[in-house]
Tab-separated table of C-alpha atoms in Angstrom:
chain	number	residue	atom	x	y	z
A	1	MET	CA	57.587	-9.300	-16.501
A	2	ASN	CA	57.634	-11.730	-19.436
A	3	LYS	CA	53.874	-12.404	-20.062
A	4	SER	CA	54.527	-14.557	-23.374
A	5	ASN	CA	55.593	-17.406	-21.765
A	6	PRO	CA	52.314	-19.263	-20.594
A	7	ASP	CA	54.646	-21.766	-18.121
A	8	SER	CA	56.543	-18.681	-16.343
A	9	PRO	CA	56.412	-18.745	-12.713
A	10	GLN	CA	56.075	-14.889	-12.722
A	11	LEU	CA	52.988	-15.343	-15.224
A	12	SER	CA	51.261	-17.797	-12.748
A	13	VAL	CA	51.746	-15.534	-9.824
A	14	TRP	CA	50.379	-12.513	-11.566
A	15	ARG	CA	47.462	-14.866	-12.851
A	16	LEU	CA	46.662	-15.784	-9.232
A	17	ASP	CA	46.893	-12.019	-8.031
A	18	GLN	CA	44.073	-11.284	-10.793
A	19	ILE	CA	42.102	-13.761	-9.940
A	20	GLY	CA	42.184	-13.015	-6.272
A	21	LYS	CA	41.377	-9.136	-7.120
A	22	GLU	CA	38.540	-10.389	-9.241
A	23	GLN	CA	36.792	-12.346	-6.468
A	24	ARG	CA	37.098	-9.888	-4.037
A	25	ARG	CA	35.466	-7.208	-6.150
A	26	PRO	CA	31.618	-7.414	-5.990
A	27	SER	CA	29.895	-6.558	-9.097
A	28	LEU	CA	27.153	-4.380	-7.464
A	29	PHE	CA	28.778	-3.224	-4.258
A	30	SER	CA	31.645	-1.106	-3.385
A	31	LYS	CA	34.446	-2.502	-1.047
A	32	ARG	CA	32.604	-1.977	2.035
A	33	GLY	CA	29.310	-3.640	0.572
A	34	CYS	CA	27.050	-0.379	-0.335
A	35	PRO	CA	25.715	-0.467	-3.790
A	36	LYS	CA	27.598	1.717	-6.323
A	37	GLY	CA	26.322	4.163	-8.826
A	38	ASP	CA	25.532	7.827	-8.703
A	39	LYS	CA	26.460	9.684	-5.594
A	40	VAL	CA	23.312	9.957	-3.218
A	41	ARG	CA	22.243	13.541	-3.513
A	42	ALA	CA	20.747	13.368	0.287
A	43	LYS	CA	21.876	14.944	3.185
A	44	ARG	CA	23.000	13.064	6.038
A	45	THR	CA	19.933	13.767	8.275
A	46	PRO	CA	18.168	11.738	10.991
A	47	ILE	CA	14.889	11.453	8.756
A	48	TRP	CA	15.763	8.170	6.934
A	49	PRO	CA	14.877	6.051	9.325
A	50	PHE	CA	11.417	7.585	9.654
A	51	ALA	CA	11.151	6.602	5.950
A	52	PHE	CA	11.162	3.071	7.018
A	53	PHE	CA	8.915	3.475	9.895
A	54	VAL	CA	6.259	4.967	7.778
A	55	LEU	CA	6.889	2.063	5.288
A	56	GLY	CA	5.899	-0.348	8.053
A	57	ILE	CA	2.729	1.438	9.215
A	58	SER	CA	1.548	1.953	5.361
A	59	CYS	CA	2.068	-1.736	5.075
A	60	LEU	CA	0.294	-3.167	8.173
A	61	ILE	CA	-2.667	-0.550	7.932
A	62	GLY	CA	-3.010	-0.977	4.054
A	63	GLN	CA	-3.017	-4.623	4.226
A	64	THR	CA	-5.718	-4.862	7.019
A	65	LEU	CA	-7.943	-2.277	4.925
A	66	VAL	CA	-7.505	-4.303	2.026
A	67	ILE	CA	-8.176	-7.702	3.427
A	68	ARG	CA	-11.094	-6.364	5.290
A	69	GLU	CA	-12.694	-4.823	2.156
A	70	LEU	CA	-12.210	-8.301	0.360
A	71	ILE	CA	-13.900	-10.106	3.304
A	72	ILE	CA	-16.853	-7.682	3.181
A	73	SER	CA	-17.151	-7.783	-0.995
A	74	PHE	CA	-17.033	-11.470	-0.857
A	75	TYR	CA	-19.540	-11.728	1.943
A	76	GLY	CA	-17.134	-12.822	4.749
A	77	ASN	CA	-15.344	-15.662	2.604
A	78	GLU	CA	-12.071	-16.130	4.796
A	79	LEU	CA	-10.320	-18.004	1.419
A	80	PHE	CA	-9.965	-14.293	-0.175
A	81	SER	CA	-8.310	-12.974	2.733
A	82	SER	CA	-5.689	-15.753	2.670
A	83	LEU	CA	-5.200	-15.352	-1.055
A	84	ALA	CA	-5.151	-11.706	-0.476
A	85	LEU	CA	-2.375	-11.956	2.011
A	86	GLY	CA	-0.758	-14.486	-0.422
A	87	PHE	CA	-0.762	-12.182	-3.494
A	88	TRP	CA	0.605	-9.264	-1.411
A	89	LEU	CA	3.652	-11.177	-0.082
A	90	LEU	CA	4.206	-12.199	-3.921
A	91	LEU	CA	3.909	-8.935	-5.411
A	92	VAL	CA	5.543	-7.047	-2.755
A	93	GLY	CA	8.441	-9.658	-3.590
A	94	MET	CA	8.239	-9.124	-7.528
A	95	GLY	CA	8.336	-5.485	-6.954
A	96	SER	CA	11.327	-5.389	-5.180
A	97	LEU	CA	13.073	-7.854	-7.091
A	98	LEU	CA	12.030	-6.349	-10.708
A	99	PHE	CA	12.158	-2.756	-10.075
A	100	SER	CA	15.608	-3.185	-8.486
A	101	LYS	CA	16.883	-4.154	-11.970
A	102	LEU	CA	14.878	-1.745	-13.806
A	103	PHE	CA	16.051	1.257	-11.900
A	104	GLN	CA	19.745	0.048	-10.941
A	105	LYS	CA	21.071	2.985	-12.944
A	106	THR	CA	18.658	5.539	-11.844
A	107	LYS	CA	19.242	7.939	-9.060
A	108	PRO	CA	17.351	6.258	-5.737
A	109	LEU	CA	16.252	9.607	-4.253
A	110	PRO	CA	13.748	10.709	-6.749
A	111	VAL	CA	12.337	7.155	-6.841
A	112	VAL	CA	12.157	7.258	-3.393
A	113	ILE	CA	9.893	10.330	-3.121
A	114	ILE	CA	8.020	9.474	-5.809
A	115	SER	CA	7.113	6.148	-3.860
A	116	HIS	CA	5.889	7.926	-0.971
A	117	VAL	CA	3.494	9.832	-3.155
A	118	LEU	CA	2.243	6.684	-5.259
A	119	ILE	CA	1.685	4.753	-1.928
A	120	ALA	CA	-0.472	7.887	-0.834
A	121	LEU	CA	-2.458	7.652	-4.250
A	122	PHE	CA	-2.532	3.834	-4.847
A	123	LEU	CA	-4.115	3.052	-1.247
A	124	PRO	CA	-7.545	4.701	-1.708
A	125	LEU	CA	-7.683	3.715	-5.121
A	126	GLU	CA	-7.489	0.169	-4.352
A	127	ILE	CA	-10.467	0.454	-1.755
A	128	PHE	CA	-12.325	2.278	-4.233
A	129	LEU	CA	-11.777	-0.492	-6.950
A	130	ILE	CA	-12.442	-3.297	-4.820
A	131	ARG	CA	-15.733	-1.494	-3.853
A	132	PHE	CA	-16.785	-0.574	-7.587
A	133	VAL	CA	-16.678	-4.421	-8.443
A	134	LYS	CA	-19.794	-4.695	-6.341
A	135	ILE	CA	-21.596	-2.867	-8.863
A	136	PHE	CA	-21.176	-5.530	-11.571
A	137	THR	CA	-23.096	-8.054	-9.303
A	138	LEU	CA	-26.797	-8.292	-7.876
A	139	PRO	CA	-27.425	-7.833	-4.451
A	140	GLY	CA	-26.656	-10.799	-2.516
A	141	GLN	CA	-25.086	-12.462	-5.331
A	142	LEU	CA	-21.794	-14.442	-4.290
A	143	PRO	CA	-19.280	-13.794	-7.176
A	144	ASN	CA	-17.816	-16.437	-9.331
A	145	PHE	CA	-14.317	-18.026	-7.741
A	146	LEU	CA	-11.853	-17.534	-10.593
A	147	PRO	CA	-12.868	-14.192	-11.624
A	148	SER	CA	-12.991	-12.933	-7.924
A	149	ILE	CA	-9.364	-14.396	-7.741
A	150	GLY	CA	-8.271	-12.690	-10.738
A	151	ILE	CA	-9.950	-9.202	-9.819
A	152	SER	CA	-8.127	-9.467	-6.217
A	153	PHE	CA	-4.784	-10.083	-7.523
A	154	LEU	CA	-5.090	-7.414	-10.306
A	155	ILE	CA	-5.978	-4.701	-7.769
A	156	LEU	CA	-3.399	-5.631	-5.311
A	157	ILE	CA	-0.699	-4.741	-8.183
A	158	PRO	CA	-0.174	-1.129	-8.178
A	159	PHE	CA	0.268	-0.616	-4.388
A	160	CYS	CA	2.406	-3.741	-3.608
A	161	LEU	CA	4.612	-3.171	-6.483
A	162	VAL	CA	5.111	0.249	-5.061
A	163	LEU	CA	6.113	-0.865	-1.570
A	164	GLY	CA	8.595	-3.529	-3.157
A	165	LEU	CA	10.260	-0.677	-5.220
A	166	PHE	CA	10.259	1.664	-2.246
A	167	TRP	CA	12.074	-0.956	0.150
A	168	THR	CA	14.644	-1.189	-2.473
A	169	MET	CA	15.421	2.265	-3.557
A	170	ALA	CA	15.216	3.270	0.027
A	171	SER	CA	17.766	0.645	0.999
A	172	LYS	CA	20.174	1.908	-1.282
A	173	VAL	CA	19.934	5.508	-0.382
A	174	TYR	CA	20.126	4.680	3.323
A	175	CYS	CA	23.066	2.151	2.975
A	176	GLN	CA	25.171	4.623	1.016
A	177	LEU	CA	24.733	7.146	3.382
A	178	LYS	CA	25.838	4.710	6.235
A	179	ASN	CA	28.350	3.435	3.929
A	180	ASP	CA	28.132	0.006	5.632
A	181	PHE	CA	25.890	-2.436	3.864
A	182	SER	CA	25.424	-5.054	6.776
A	183	LEU	CA	24.518	-1.902	9.545
A	184	ALA	CA	22.086	-0.090	6.988
A	185	ILE	CA	20.197	-3.245	6.199
A	186	THR	CA	19.893	-4.204	9.887
A	187	ARG	CA	18.624	-0.818	10.963
A	188	ALA	CA	16.228	-0.428	8.135
A	189	TYR	CA	14.487	-3.756	8.773
A	190	PHE	CA	14.384	-2.562	12.714
A	191	PHE	CA	12.842	0.457	11.800
A	192	GLU	CA	10.313	-1.200	9.517
A	193	THR	CA	9.456	-3.589	12.223
A	194	LEU	CA	8.958	-0.802	14.651
A	195	GLY	CA	6.565	0.583	12.177
A	196	PHE	CA	4.612	-2.792	12.038
A	197	VAL	CA	4.248	-2.857	15.714
A	198	ALA	CA	2.939	0.710	16.080
A	199	ALA	CA	0.474	0.235	13.327
A	200	GLY	CA	-0.724	-2.896	14.946
A	201	LEU	CA	-1.009	-1.127	18.219
A	202	ILE	CA	-2.941	1.894	16.375
A	203	PHE	CA	-5.176	-0.002	14.455
A	204	THR	CA	-6.154	-2.496	16.968
A	205	PHE	CA	-7.074	-0.225	19.736
A	206	ILE	CA	-7.687	3.049	17.792
A	207	LEU	CA	-8.545	2.533	13.939
A	208	ILE	CA	-10.315	-0.620	14.136
A	209	SER	CA	-13.759	0.802	15.077
A	210	LEU	CA	-13.503	4.048	13.009
A	211	ASN	CA	-14.180	4.552	9.541
A	212	GLU	CA	-11.874	3.408	7.117
A	213	PHE	CA	-11.324	6.932	5.580
A	214	ILE	CA	-9.438	8.041	8.670
A	215	SER	CA	-6.950	5.161	8.308
A	216	ILE	CA	-6.760	5.997	4.816
A	217	TYR	CA	-6.111	9.969	6.102
A	218	LEU	CA	-3.491	8.898	8.180
A	219	ILE	CA	-1.338	6.671	5.252
A	220	ILE	CA	-1.491	9.485	2.930
A	221	THR	CA	-0.700	12.297	5.425
A	222	LEU	CA	2.431	10.396	6.522
A	223	ASN	CA	3.534	9.351	3.294
A	224	LEU	CA	3.060	12.960	1.667
A	225	MET	CA	4.736	14.675	4.889
A	226	MET	CA	7.771	12.089	4.461
A	227	ALA	CA	7.834	12.712	0.685
A	228	LEU	CA	8.051	16.455	1.253
A	229	CYS	CA	10.645	16.355	4.120
A	230	LEU	CA	12.817	14.087	1.744
A	231	ALA	CA	12.667	16.511	-1.249
A	232	PHE	CA	14.010	19.522	1.212
A	233	SER	CA	16.507	17.374	2.527
A	234	ALA	CA	18.105	16.749	-1.153
A	235	GLN	CA	21.122	18.200	-1.526
A	236	ARG	CA	20.014	19.787	-5.139
A	237	ARG	CA	17.175	21.908	-5.197
A	238	ALA	CA	14.471	19.200	-6.591
A	239	VAL	CA	12.303	21.901	-7.597
A	240	PHE	CA	9.832	19.470	-9.508
A	241	LEU	CA	9.682	16.865	-6.477
A	242	LYS	CA	9.014	19.666	-4.050
A	243	SER	CA	6.268	21.300	-6.246
A	244	LEU	CA	4.709	17.741	-6.693
A	245	THR	CA	4.309	16.633	-3.077
A	246	ILE	CA	3.162	20.208	-2.019
A	247	PHE	CA	0.556	20.010	-4.877
A	248	CYS	CA	-0.435	16.444	-3.837
A	249	LEU	CA	-0.655	17.921	-0.304
A	250	ILE	CA	-3.275	20.837	-1.041
A	251	VAL	CA	-5.541	18.438	-3.208
A	252	PHE	CA	-5.811	16.139	-0.050
A	253	LEU	CA	-6.445	18.578	2.490
A	254	PHE	CA	-8.932	20.181	-0.140
A	255	PHE	CA	-10.480	16.702	-0.494
A	256	SER	CA	-10.568	15.603	3.213
A	257	LEU	CA	-11.726	19.181	4.443
A	258	SER	CA	-14.448	20.337	1.995
A	259	PRO	CA	-18.083	19.286	1.935
A	260	PHE	CA	-17.354	17.791	-1.648
A	261	GLY	CA	-14.638	15.285	-0.237
A	262	GLN	CA	-17.443	14.420	2.197
A	263	GLN	CA	-19.880	13.385	-0.449
A	264	ILE	CA	-17.383	11.709	-2.643
A	265	GLN	CA	-16.919	9.454	0.882
A	266	LYS	CA	-20.601	8.804	1.123
A	267	LYS	CA	-20.466	7.609	-2.482
A	268	ILE	CA	-18.058	5.136	-2.214
A	269	LEU	CA	-19.407	3.651	0.698
A	270	SER	CA	-22.592	3.158	-0.983
A	271	LEU	CA	-20.990	1.042	-3.690
A	272	ARG	CA	-21.380	-1.919	-1.609
A	273	PHE	CA	-25.079	-1.735	-1.963
A	274	LYS	CA	-26.806	-1.513	-5.165
A	275	SER	CA	-30.120	-0.053	-5.725
A	276	GLN	CA	-30.038	0.992	-1.943
A	277	ILE	CA	-29.263	3.906	0.118
A	278	LEU	CA	-27.006	3.669	2.908
A	279	ILE	CA	-28.089	4.791	6.257
A	280	GLU	CA	-25.009	3.823	8.391
A	281	SER	CA	-21.640	1.780	8.371
A	282	ILE	CA	-19.694	1.129	11.288
A	283	ASN	CA	-16.723	-0.828	11.858
A	284	SER	CA	-15.835	-2.799	15.001
A	285	LYS	CA	-13.206	-5.625	15.912
A	286	TYR	CA	-16.159	-7.914	15.180
A	287	GLY	CA	-16.345	-7.082	11.509
A	288	ASN	CA	-18.379	-4.166	9.708
A	289	ILE	CA	-22.163	-3.350	10.314
A	290	ALA	CA	-24.142	-1.908	7.690
A	291	VAL	CA	-27.862	-0.677	7.356
A	292	THR	CA	-29.509	0.425	4.402
A	293	GLN	CA	-33.230	1.590	3.399
A	294	SER	CA	-34.756	-0.155	0.464
A	295	GLN	CA	-38.217	-0.039	-1.423
A	296	ARG	CA	-40.641	-2.807	-0.915
A	297	LYS	CA	-44.076	-3.462	-2.659
A	298	SER	CA	-47.015	-1.673	-1.050
A	299	SER	CA	-50.597	-2.848	-1.319
A	300	SER	CA	-51.738	0.984	-0.801
A	301	LEU	CA	-53.138	3.048	-3.758
A	302	ASP	CA	-49.475	4.890	-3.890
A	303	PRO	CA	-48.665	5.932	-7.666
A	304	SER	CA	-44.991	4.465	-7.427
A	305	GLY	CA	-46.465	1.256	-5.788
A	306	SER	CA	-43.553	1.140	-3.246
A	307	VAL	CA	-42.481	2.702	0.089
A	308	LEU	CA	-39.022	3.366	1.427
A	309	ASP	CA	-39.796	1.673	4.859
A	310	GLN	CA	-37.728	-1.323	4.639
A	311	TYR	CA	-34.463	-1.528	6.427
A	312	ASN	CA	-31.681	-4.200	5.617
A	313	PHE	CA	-28.896	-5.163	8.062
A	314	PHE	CA	-25.805	-6.527	6.876
A	315	GLN	CA	-22.814	-7.864	8.564
A	316	ASN	CA	-19.342	-8.097	6.647
A	317	GLY	CA	-21.632	-7.390	3.191
A	318	LEU	CA	-23.839	-10.418	3.834
A	319	LEU	CA	-27.531	-9.852	4.500
A	320	ILE	CA	-28.746	-10.963	7.944
A	321	GLY	CA	-32.223	-9.499	8.205
A	322	SER	CA	-34.648	-6.677	7.586
A	323	ASN	CA	-37.147	-5.104	9.740
A	324	GLN	CA	-40.195	-6.324	7.477
A	325	GLU	CA	-39.062	-9.979	8.530
A	326	LYS	CA	-41.364	-11.540	11.442
A	327	ASN	CA	-38.378	-13.751	12.520
A	328	PHE	CA	-36.149	-10.866	12.640
A	329	ASN	CA	-37.843	-8.792	14.578
């Protein structure tokens, strides 16, 4: 074929053919629509739908716990729950977009396994940080609006970004295993939605009235077990990933079953109530009810000048009365 003459009809046909090939060749996907890159080192096991199912459970229960903690920390102000939900959606979308570019040339399976471990780590960390902020305010003091918004946004960043990263990389693995982009993404959304539905039913009828640490333990257990299953399903040995997941499981079991872990739980619960002794904290579908004990001035000749006989009652972090008030009694 003579390509030197630009007006040659053979050259025109050749150019049209090349243009057609370029248009039919996606930049990031194979000819069936699945992401290109390194071959996925995962076996074709039925465990991958459960990974998206666990993601749905983690998202909904984690979101509910975080919003409830923010409502309690900001004395039942529903504005912060609305802002937290907006920040949540924004950050998950940002995590999915940014990390998909950052880890575009990275093998997706190790990232998915590490994401499961990070989800198990970041959810209790978020709960702790929300309660830790309370120690910088006086009892009963309403926090300033702008700093509270900034704190809420910063606290949500780690957990939400990891959720977005997990969805992107897990979808990439599942798509390559199925070798069909549209079918894989449809099923991924379907199993994640099933996780949302299951989490909503479980939280509404069981977890809502239980201690929040039980919900956190459920999320940690599901994610670490799923990470362990995915690590053992890898075609390669993945010694580091298996060791990391097993180590995290051992630490979690020690923390949750030992008396030391119970003491840490009580300390974290008492962070809401500065200079008070937490007697009881109970969750219900109407909110959180807490009873604390504090000192009051005594007119007796007690050397300390105070006695521990005042019981305070809180609803969603807001003081509703004490046993020393005549009107309250």
